[in-house]
Amino acid sequence: MTSTPGTFPTGRIALAAAMGVALAAAPVAAADFYAGKSIDMLIGAPPAGGYDIYARALARHFGQNIPGKPSIIAKNMPGAASGRAAGFLATIAPKDGTVIAAIMPGAVMGPLLDEKAEVLFDPTKVQYLGTSNNGTRVCVSRKDAKVKTFDDVLTQKAIFGGVSANDSTRDYGYMHKHTSGALYDVIAGYNGTNDIGLAMERGEVDGACGWDWASFKAQRPDWLRDNKVNVLLQVSLEPNEELTRMGVPHIWKYVKTEENRKVVELVIGQQVFQRSYIAPPGVAAEQLAILRKAFDDTMKDPNYLADAEKLRIDISPLPGTQVQQIVQKLHATPKDIVEKARAAIRP
């Protein structure tokens, strides 16, 4: 092979050109992966509830922030506090980044806190795209109920509604009984917070605990506007500014022992990733990176934020990598604390 000074040999030019084409093609191929495709978003909750409202808001804008602009098809798949949707995603759904799921934190914590639960998926193995909300949960009662404050709950009987094991309305209901001394009876079996709200309106139950504050405002804005409800307690690691301004007491006022505090911290630590969106284990790193970036971009998208404001839902996101780390840390909690937490959220 010969060449003149200052030039590349013909073979090297061809090799360099081929390498350049290959390098240039890689990001283009990644960007075009979703062109002409659709993504199924499995919503692990019933229609019309808070999780459904949040997930469908994301579905309306998420595809616009993914290269190729795929359509997002939202499909409700309730059951086992989102465990059914997460299990389907982890075991049956394609692992090519064309199926994702919106799940409740109970699905992530259930395998840790419920030793009898059917393990439908491994929360430490799925890929977290991010969470749209760092939540606060509340206890509420009807305005005409005998229990009008959380102090009343400690001295008077009442009936509070709940959904099922690994759902916060049931688990938090029992947690307050065991760690703060609440006297209400928990009646489980309702189909989501929207159903509990209807039961409150019918007078079947006096209230509920574990209702996400953002969901509550989106589902029952008239209750607040028309003064139809008592907000009894706010439950989060740190006080919520809005609820504090309203005079709603924080949970730590009622947790008296250090042991109970550790138990409550573990149970409510899940609220940091209140509304998580996940991809299956085994999704290629390239597709995962695209989805995570699109999620982060959507959380800053003016159109999405305007939609969220109209729906009265709070947006306080965390990126997927951070949620992944938090889940790993929670699932590494010492066994003795886990055992005490398991006892606290059961009858």
Short mmCIF file of N, CA and C in Angstrom, two decimals, residues 38 42 60 70 73 99 107 109 119 128 138 147 166 170 177 193 212 237 242 245 261 294 297 302 335:
data_model
loop_
_atom_site.label_atom_id
_atom_site.label_comp_id
_atom_site.label_asym_id
_atom_site.label_seq_id
_atom_site.Cartn_x
_atom_site.Cartn_y
_atom_site.Cartn_z
N SER A 38 -45.65 1.87 19.31
CA SER A 38 -46.46 2.34 20.43
C SER A 38 -45.91 1.68 21.69
N LEU A 42 -49.14 0.00 31.46
CA LEU A 42 -50.04 -0.74 32.33
C LEU A 42 -50.22 0.04 33.63
N ARG A 60 -50.30 11.15 28.23
CA ARG A 60 -50.64 12.16 27.22
C ARG A 60 -49.42 12.93 26.73
N PRO A 70 -43.42 7.83 19.86
CA PRO A 70 -44.39 6.72 19.85
C PRO A 70 -45.67 7.12 20.56
N ILE A 73 -50.22 3.98 25.00
CA ILE A 73 -51.55 3.39 25.17
C ILE A 73 -51.71 2.98 26.63
N VAL A 99 -43.25 -1.89 26.66
CA VAL A 99 -44.25 -2.01 27.72
C VAL A 99 -43.64 -1.47 29.01
N ALA A 107 -46.72 -2.14 45.90
CA ALA A 107 -46.21 -3.25 45.09
C ALA A 107 -44.72 -3.44 45.30
N MET A 109 -43.13 -2.48 48.16
CA MET A 109 -42.87 -2.83 49.56
C MET A 109 -43.53 -4.15 49.96
N VAL A 119 -45.33 -13.62 45.66
CA VAL A 119 -44.31 -12.75 45.06
C VAL A 119 -44.47 -12.79 43.55
N TYR A 128 -36.42 1.22 37.13
CA TYR A 128 -37.24 2.39 37.48
C TYR A 128 -36.93 3.54 36.53
N VAL A 138 -52.77 11.15 54.04
CA VAL A 138 -53.58 11.78 55.09
C VAL A 138 -54.62 10.80 55.62
N VAL A 147 -65.64 11.53 64.89
CA VAL A 147 -64.20 11.77 65.00
C VAL A 147 -63.84 12.91 64.05
N ASN A 166 -51.24 -4.51 51.23
CA ASN A 166 -50.25 -3.79 50.42
C ASN A 166 -50.80 -2.51 49.82
N ARG A 170 -55.33 0.29 53.72
CA ARG A 170 -55.42 -0.80 54.69
C ARG A 170 -54.20 -0.83 55.60
N LYS A 177 -53.18 2.18 64.19
CA LYS A 177 -53.74 1.47 65.33
C LYS A 177 -52.63 0.91 66.23
N THR A 193 -59.55 4.22 46.28
CA THR A 193 -59.96 5.36 47.08
C THR A 193 -61.24 6.01 46.55
N ASP A 212 -53.60 9.38 49.56
CA ASP A 212 -52.59 10.32 49.09
C ASP A 212 -53.20 11.71 48.99
N LEU A 237 -42.33 11.58 55.90
CA LEU A 237 -41.10 11.69 56.68
C LEU A 237 -40.89 13.11 57.19
N GLU A 242 -48.23 22.75 52.93
CA GLU A 242 -49.63 23.11 52.75
C GLU A 242 -50.49 22.60 53.90
N ARG A 245 -49.82 24.49 57.14
CA ARG A 245 -50.52 25.79 57.16
C ARG A 245 -52.00 25.61 57.50
N ARG A 261 -41.06 4.47 65.96
CA ARG A 261 -40.62 5.44 64.95
C ARG A 261 -39.88 4.73 63.82
N ALA A 294 -36.53 10.59 28.69
CA ALA A 294 -37.85 11.09 28.29
C ALA A 294 -38.72 11.37 29.51
N ASP A 297 -37.47 14.57 31.05
CA ASP A 297 -37.86 15.69 30.20
C ASP A 297 -39.35 16.00 30.34
N PRO A 302 -43.53 22.00 29.82
CA PRO A 302 -44.56 22.99 30.18
C PRO A 302 -45.99 22.51 29.91
N LYS A 335 -33.47 -7.25 59.47
CA LYS A 335 -34.61 -8.17 59.54
C LYS A 335 -35.51 -7.88 60.74
#
